[in-house]
Short mmCIF file of C-alpha atoms in Angstrom, two decimals:
data_model
loop_
_atom_site.label_atom_id
_atom_site.label_comp_id
_atom_site.label_asym_id
_atom_site.label_seq_id
_atom_site.Cartn_x
_atom_site.Cartn_y
_atom_site.Cartn_z
CA UNK A 1 9.28 10.12 -19.88
CA UNK A 2 9.10 6.05 -20.04
CA UNK A 3 10.11 4.22 -16.91
CA UNK A 4 12.40 1.61 -17.07
CA UNK A 5 11.61 -1.43 -17.81
CA UNK A 6 11.20 -3.93 -15.42
CA UNK A 7 9.69 -8.12 -14.85
CA UNK A 8 7.40 -7.99 -11.93
CA UNK A 9 8.84 -9.52 -8.65
CA UNK A 10 8.00 -12.54 -7.82
CA UNK A 11 6.04 -13.14 -4.85
CA UNK A 12 7.84 -16.07 -2.07
CA UNK A 13 4.60 -18.28 -2.05
CA UNK A 14 2.89 -17.73 -5.66
CA UNK A 15 -0.05 -19.54 -5.30
CA UNK A 16 -3.15 -19.24 -2.71
CA UNK A 17 -4.26 -22.17 0.26
CA UNK A 18 -6.91 -23.40 -2.74
CA UNK A 19 -3.97 -23.27 -5.43
CA UNK A 20 -4.80 -19.78 -7.37
CA UNK A 21 -2.68 -17.38 -8.27
CA UNK A 22 -2.32 -14.80 -5.57
CA UNK A 23 -3.41 -11.28 -7.19
CA UNK A 24 -3.14 -7.94 -6.52
CA UNK A 25 -5.41 -4.24 -6.96
CA UNK A 26 -3.42 -1.51 -7.53
CA UNK A 27 -4.80 2.22 -6.86
CA UNK A 28 -2.45 5.12 -8.79
CA UNK A 29 -3.11 8.88 -7.46
CA UNK A 30 -2.24 11.55 -9.31
CA UNK A 31 -2.85 15.18 -10.56
CA UNK A 32 -3.07 17.37 -13.32
CA UNK A 33 -5.52 15.13 -15.51
CA UNK A 34 -9.61 15.14 -15.13
CA UNK A 35 -11.15 11.82 -14.76
CA UNK A 36 -12.29 11.68 -18.26
CA UNK A 37 -8.77 12.15 -19.77
CA UNK A 38 -7.75 9.27 -17.55
CA UNK A 39 -10.11 7.11 -18.28
CA UNK A 40 -9.99 7.98 -21.97
CA UNK A 41 -6.28 6.98 -21.79
CA UNK A 42 -6.54 4.20 -20.73
CA UNK A 43 -9.16 2.99 -22.95
CA UNK A 44 -6.88 3.88 -25.86
CA UNK A 45 -4.08 1.44 -24.57
CA UNK A 46 -6.63 -1.02 -23.41
CA UNK A 47 -9.22 -1.11 -24.97
CA UNK A 48 -12.32 -1.49 -23.43
CA UNK A 49 -15.50 0.20 -23.37
CA UNK A 50 -15.72 3.72 -20.97
CA UNK A 51 -19.21 3.85 -19.17
CA UNK A 52 -19.46 7.30 -16.96
CA UNK A 53 -21.58 6.10 -13.79
CA UNK A 54 -21.17 9.67 -11.58
CA UNK A 55 -19.91 13.27 -12.49
CA UNK A 56 -16.61 12.77 -11.14
CA UNK A 57 -16.27 8.94 -11.78
CA UNK A 58 -15.44 6.87 -14.95
CA UNK A 59 -15.36 2.62 -15.37
CA UNK A 60 -13.34 1.28 -17.70
CA UNK A 61 -14.56 -2.10 -18.24
CA UNK A 62 -13.78 -5.54 -20.69
CA UNK A 63 -10.73 -3.86 -21.62
CA UNK A 64 -7.86 -6.00 -21.75
CA UNK A 65 -6.12 -5.49 -17.76
CA UNK A 66 -10.59 -6.01 -17.16
CA UNK A 67 -12.01 -3.14 -15.13
CA UNK A 68 -10.80 -0.34 -14.59
CA UNK A 69 -12.29 3.16 -11.97
CA UNK A 70 -11.81 6.03 -12.48
CA UNK A 71 -12.31 9.23 -10.16
CA UNK A 72 -12.31 12.13 -8.60
CA UNK A 73 -10.57 11.85 -4.23
CA UNK A 74 -13.18 10.68 -2.76
CA UNK A 75 -13.01 13.70 0.23
CA UNK A 76 -13.30 15.95 -2.71
CA UNK A 77 -16.00 14.11 -4.82
CA UNK A 78 -18.68 14.48 -2.12
CA UNK A 79 -18.21 18.35 -1.65
CA UNK A 80 -18.27 18.79 -5.70
CA UNK A 81 -22.16 19.16 -5.98
CA UNK A 82 -22.53 22.99 -6.51
CA UNK A 83 -22.00 25.09 -9.14
CA UNK A 84 -18.96 26.91 -7.23
CA UNK A 85 -17.86 23.63 -6.17
CA UNK A 86 -17.40 22.95 -9.65
CA UNK A 87 -15.51 25.72 -10.33
CA UNK A 88 -12.56 25.10 -7.88
CA UNK A 89 -12.36 22.23 -9.22
CA UNK A 90 -11.99 23.23 -12.72
CA UNK A 91 -9.18 25.69 -11.07
CA UNK A 92 -7.25 22.95 -8.50
CA UNK A 93 -6.84 20.38 -11.57
CA UNK A 94 -3.11 20.38 -10.62
CA UNK A 95 -3.85 19.66 -6.89
CA UNK A 96 -7.06 17.70 -6.54
CA UNK A 97 -6.32 13.74 -6.83
CA UNK A 98 -7.81 11.92 -9.53
CA UNK A 99 -7.32 8.32 -8.67
CA UNK A 100 -7.65 4.40 -10.91
CA UNK A 101 -8.39 1.87 -9.06
CA UNK A 102 -7.87 -1.72 -10.92
CA UNK A 103 -9.22 -5.09 -10.31
CA UNK A 104 -7.02 -8.38 -8.63
CA UNK A 105 -4.51 -7.99 -11.01
CA UNK A 106 -1.94 -11.81 -12.12
CA UNK A 107 1.41 -9.69 -10.73
CA UNK A 108 3.08 -10.63 -14.34
CA UNK A 109 0.44 -7.82 -16.18
CA UNK A 110 1.89 -4.73 -13.59
CA UNK A 111 4.18 -3.52 -16.67
CA UNK A 112 0.89 -2.43 -17.76
CA UNK A 113 0.46 -0.41 -15.43
CA UNK A 114 3.14 0.56 -15.79
CA UNK A 115 2.43 1.80 -19.07
CA UNK A 116 -0.25 3.61 -18.52
CA UNK A 117 1.35 5.50 -15.38
CA UNK A 118 3.63 6.56 -18.41
CA UNK A 119 1.12 7.04 -21.02
CA UNK A 120 -0.78 9.11 -17.86
CA UNK A 121 3.22 11.93 -17.51
CA UNK A 122 3.17 11.94 -21.76
CA UNK A 123 -0.52 13.29 -21.34
CA UNK A 124 0.40 16.32 -18.21
CA UNK A 125 -0.53 13.71 -15.13
CA UNK A 126 1.22 14.92 -11.68
CA UNK A 127 3.42 13.11 -9.21
CA UNK A 128 3.66 13.68 -5.63
CA UNK A 129 7.36 15.29 -6.29
CA UNK A 130 5.38 18.32 -8.13
CA UNK A 131 4.69 19.92 -5.32
CA UNK A 132 4.45 20.54 -1.00
CA UNK A 133 0.39 20.31 -1.81
CA UNK A 134 0.32 16.89 -3.60
CA UNK A 135 0.32 14.50 -1.49
CA UNK A 136 -0.44 11.93 -4.00
CA UNK A 137 -0.29 8.03 -2.67
CA UNK A 138 -0.62 4.65 -4.19
CA UNK A 139 -2.29 1.24 -2.56
CA UNK A 140 -1.61 -2.47 -3.43
CA UNK A 141 -4.32 -4.77 -2.57
CA UNK A 142 -2.01 -8.28 -1.70
CA UNK A 143 -4.56 -11.32 -2.00
CA UNK A 144 -3.32 -12.77 1.86
CA UNK A 145 -1.33 -16.24 0.66
CA UNK A 146 -4.06 -18.37 3.25
CA UNK A 147 -6.10 -17.43 6.20
CA UNK A 148 -4.36 -19.03 9.15
CA UNK A 149 -2.31 -16.85 11.71
CA UNK A 150 0.93 -19.49 10.20
CA UNK A 151 0.19 -17.71 6.69
CA UNK A 152 -0.14 -14.16 8.05
CA UNK A 153 1.55 -13.65 11.02
CA UNK A 154 5.23 -14.07 9.86
CA UNK A 155 4.26 -11.29 7.30
CA UNK A 156 2.97 -9.00 10.03
CA UNK A 157 5.84 -9.45 11.65
CA UNK A 158 8.85 -9.16 9.09
CA UNK A 159 6.95 -6.01 7.73
CA UNK A 160 6.09 -4.28 11.75
CA UNK A 161 10.67 -5.41 12.24
CA UNK A 162 11.76 -3.95 8.78
CA UNK A 163 9.70 -1.01 8.26
CA UNK A 164 12.33 1.99 10.12
CA UNK A 165 15.12 0.22 7.23
CA UNK A 166 12.61 0.09 4.54
CA UNK A 167 11.31 3.80 5.29
CA UNK A 168 15.38 4.80 5.53
CA UNK A 169 15.85 3.00 2.17
CA UNK A 170 13.78 5.28 0.40
CA UNK A 171 12.79 8.34 2.70
CA UNK A 172 9.10 9.85 2.22
CA UNK A 173 8.15 12.63 0.19
CA UNK A 174 7.71 15.52 2.56
CA UNK A 175 4.18 16.98 1.42
CA UNK A 176 3.52 13.27 3.00
CA UNK A 177 4.21 13.76 6.23
CA UNK A 178 2.34 16.28 6.69
CA UNK A 179 -0.79 13.73 6.52
CA UNK A 180 -1.13 11.06 8.73
CA UNK A 181 -0.99 7.34 6.78
CA UNK A 182 2.28 7.20 6.79
CA UNK A 183 2.83 6.92 10.22
CA UNK A 184 5.13 3.74 11.70
CA UNK A 185 3.69 1.18 13.80
CA UNK A 186 3.48 2.50 17.29
CA UNK A 187 6.63 0.92 19.36
CA UNK A 188 3.99 -0.44 21.61
CA UNK A 189 3.30 -2.83 18.49
CA UNK A 190 6.53 -3.54 17.80
CA UNK A 191 7.28 -4.99 21.60
CA UNK A 192 4.17 -6.99 21.33
CA UNK A 193 5.50 -8.73 17.39
CA UNK A 194 8.65 -9.00 18.95
CA UNK A 195 8.42 -10.65 22.08
CA UNK A 196 9.87 -14.31 22.65
CA UNK A 197 6.49 -16.13 22.47
CA UNK A 198 4.84 -14.37 19.03
CA UNK A 199 5.21 -15.84 16.20
CA UNK A 200 3.23 -19.15 18.25
CA UNK A 201 0.10 -17.35 18.31
CA UNK A 202 -2.83 -18.14 17.05
CA UNK A 203 -4.91 -15.41 15.41
CA UNK A 204 -7.04 -14.46 18.22
CA UNK A 205 -3.92 -13.56 19.72
CA UNK A 206 -2.89 -11.81 16.92
CA UNK A 207 -5.73 -8.95 15.82
CA UNK A 208 -6.46 -8.78 19.74
CA UNK A 209 -2.28 -7.12 19.60
CA UNK A 210 -3.00 -5.42 16.64
CA UNK A 211 -5.97 -4.26 17.66
CA UNK A 212 -5.32 -3.24 21.32
CA UNK A 213 -1.54 -0.95 19.81
CA UNK A 214 -2.37 0.10 16.45
CA UNK A 215 -6.60 0.42 15.54
CA UNK A 216 -6.00 2.81 13.27
CA UNK A 217 -6.32 1.95 9.29
CA UNK A 218 -2.83 5.03 9.03
CA UNK A 219 -0.26 2.81 8.58
CA UNK A 220 1.51 2.06 5.69
CA UNK A 221 0.09 -1.72 6.20
CA UNK A 222 -3.42 -1.64 6.99
CA UNK A 223 -3.92 -4.80 8.33
CA UNK A 224 -7.96 -3.86 9.63
CA UNK A 225 -9.50 -5.19 6.46
CA UNK A 226 -7.90 -8.54 6.68
CA UNK A 227 -8.56 -8.83 10.13
CA UNK A 228 -11.96 -8.61 9.12
CA UNK A 229 -12.37 -11.27 6.99
CA UNK A 230 -10.72 -12.88 9.73
CA UNK A 231 -12.80 -12.06 12.26
CA UNK A 232 -15.32 -9.55 12.00
CA UNK A 233 -16.54 -9.25 15.76
CA UNK A 234 -13.11 -8.73 17.40
CA UNK A 235 -12.50 -6.08 14.96
CA UNK A 236 -16.32 -4.31 15.56
CA UNK A 237 -16.23 -4.90 19.14
CA UNK A 238 -12.73 -3.58 19.30
CA UNK A 239 -12.93 -0.71 17.10
CA UNK A 240 -15.96 2.64 17.15
CA UNK A 241 -17.49 2.88 13.31
CA UNK A 242 -15.06 -0.01 11.87
CA UNK A 243 -18.53 -1.42 10.54
CA UNK A 244 -17.33 0.52 7.05
CA UNK A 245 -14.16 -1.32 6.63
CA UNK A 246 -14.73 -3.62 3.74
CA UNK A 247 -13.99 -6.55 4.69
CA UNK A 248 -10.70 -8.04 2.16
CA UNK A 249 -8.64 -11.50 2.80
CA UNK A 250 -5.66 -8.82 1.21
CA UNK A 251 -3.18 -6.59 2.48
CA UNK A 252 -3.92 -2.87 2.42
CA UNK A 253 -0.29 -1.98 1.08
CA UNK A 254 -0.36 2.15 1.53
CA UNK A 255 3.01 3.60 0.29
CA UNK A 256 3.09 7.32 0.33
CA UNK A 257 4.58 8.77 -2.68
CA UNK A 258 2.84 8.08 -6.27
CA UNK A 259 5.28 9.97 -8.36
CA UNK A 260 4.49 8.75 -11.94
CA UNK A 261 5.78 11.17 -14.02
CA UNK A 262 9.69 10.44 -12.52
CA UNK A 263 11.19 7.93 -14.24
CA UNK A 264 12.92 6.16 -11.04
CA UNK A 265 9.62 5.58 -9.38
CA UNK A 266 7.07 2.83 -11.12
CA UNK A 267 4.52 -0.30 -9.35
CA UNK A 268 6.61 -2.83 -10.26
CA UNK A 269 9.14 -1.28 -8.35
CA UNK A 270 6.64 -0.44 -5.46
CA UNK A 271 5.71 -3.87 -5.89
CA UNK A 272 8.85 -5.48 -5.97
CA UNK A 273 9.14 -4.27 -1.97
CA UNK A 274 6.12 -5.99 -1.03
CA UNK A 275 7.73 -9.20 -2.31
CA UNK A 276 10.97 -8.73 -0.41
CA UNK A 277 8.88 -8.15 2.68
CA UNK A 278 7.33 -11.51 2.21
CA UNK A 279 10.93 -12.81 1.20
CA UNK A 280 11.82 -12.29 4.81
CA UNK A 281 8.54 -13.12 6.44
CA UNK A 282 9.66 -16.71 4.86
CA UNK A 283 12.93 -16.49 6.75
CA UNK A 284 12.44 -17.24 10.39
CA UNK A 285 15.72 -16.79 12.02
CA UNK A 286 15.72 -13.53 9.89
CA UNK A 287 13.50 -12.32 11.45
CA UNK A 288 13.89 -13.61 14.93
CA UNK A 289 17.52 -11.46 14.96
CA UNK A 290 15.47 -8.63 14.23
CA UNK A 291 13.03 -9.17 17.42
CA UNK A 292 16.22 -10.07 19.08
CA UNK A 293 17.77 -6.58 18.07
CA UNK A 294 14.38 -4.72 18.65
CA UNK A 295 14.29 -5.98 22.20
CA UNK A 296 17.90 -5.00 23.20
CA UNK A 297 17.54 -2.09 21.31
CA UNK A 298 13.64 -1.08 23.85
CA UNK A 299 15.90 -2.14 27.15
CA UNK A 300 18.39 0.45 26.87
CA UNK A 301 17.77 2.90 29.52
CA UNK A 302 17.25 5.85 26.49
CA UNK A 303 16.49 4.21 23.33
CA UNK A 304 17.95 6.71 20.67
CA UNK A 305 15.55 7.74 18.43
CA UNK A 306 16.00 7.77 15.12
CA UNK A 307 18.70 4.09 15.66
CA UNK A 308 16.06 1.30 15.01
CA UNK A 309 16.41 2.29 11.22
CA UNK A 310 20.14 2.48 10.95
CA UNK A 311 20.14 -1.20 13.11
CA UNK A 312 17.54 -2.65 11.28
CA UNK A 313 18.74 -1.03 7.94
CA UNK A 314 22.58 -3.06 9.22
CA UNK A 315 20.80 -6.20 9.67
CA UNK A 316 18.48 -6.70 6.93
CA UNK A 317 21.34 -5.62 4.57
CA UNK A 318 23.63 -8.78 6.16
CA UNK A 319 20.66 -10.70 5.28
CA UNK A 320 20.57 -10.46 2.09
CA UNK A 321 16.84 -10.00 2.09
CA UNK A 322 16.11 -6.18 0.85
CA UNK A 323 17.74 -4.98 -1.79
#
């Protein structure tokens, strides 16, 4: 099984404010293989040295794609110390997620991650669609183009207003609907982001609106690591326990499906969707058209549930931003 080869998409703003290429870290969850199998397949593809750093954790060091961490899903790893627990892990390998995590990569190297996924699938790795309980996801950590509100706010507004249209285009696997992090942004956040003056917010106003309306990590675009990097005190004062959120100057884009054994799915394809979101953010007229449509939708006496996904998808198609 081989994913269709594609040249990774290009960001509309490929460099950060210092002129360095923007990078993306990749996290992919899968089933059917052990951590040892995954890391050895990585070494066969990319070279490097394998370092076992714990009972269920490995690091592939100095490979052709840099360092790659491979580990049992944290929720299971933290409770896998006893003999009985280990026996349960062996029985449940098909449904217990193993994940690999790359260092920040240049986008043009994402084809190598697709090759890695292909090799894992050939060895028996499974993805979300193989069963109702296989809730495997993928995360992209995309370096922000800058640290100013004018760098970040357009992307947040574009994503929030386009999210339902994106979900209509690529329905979420039913198994992921049972899990919390696939929740869409709440309507009250969209109300704030679609307000006529929201495009002119400063960083404090942007962060405050997010913390007030969406103080959680359980969304497809988790802004809290980036906001902690921008203004840590503001975030920790607003959200109890947020000290554990690692500050990072990057968008945390949480994809609800990782279908490593599906030939129609690829990391490069999901990356292309993110590039489309940033392309939309770079077209303020299109974003404002979405914002105005959202305000009209919310002004209805009784907004029709589900209608916004169709309305937003129509606008995105007409604007020819998302393919």
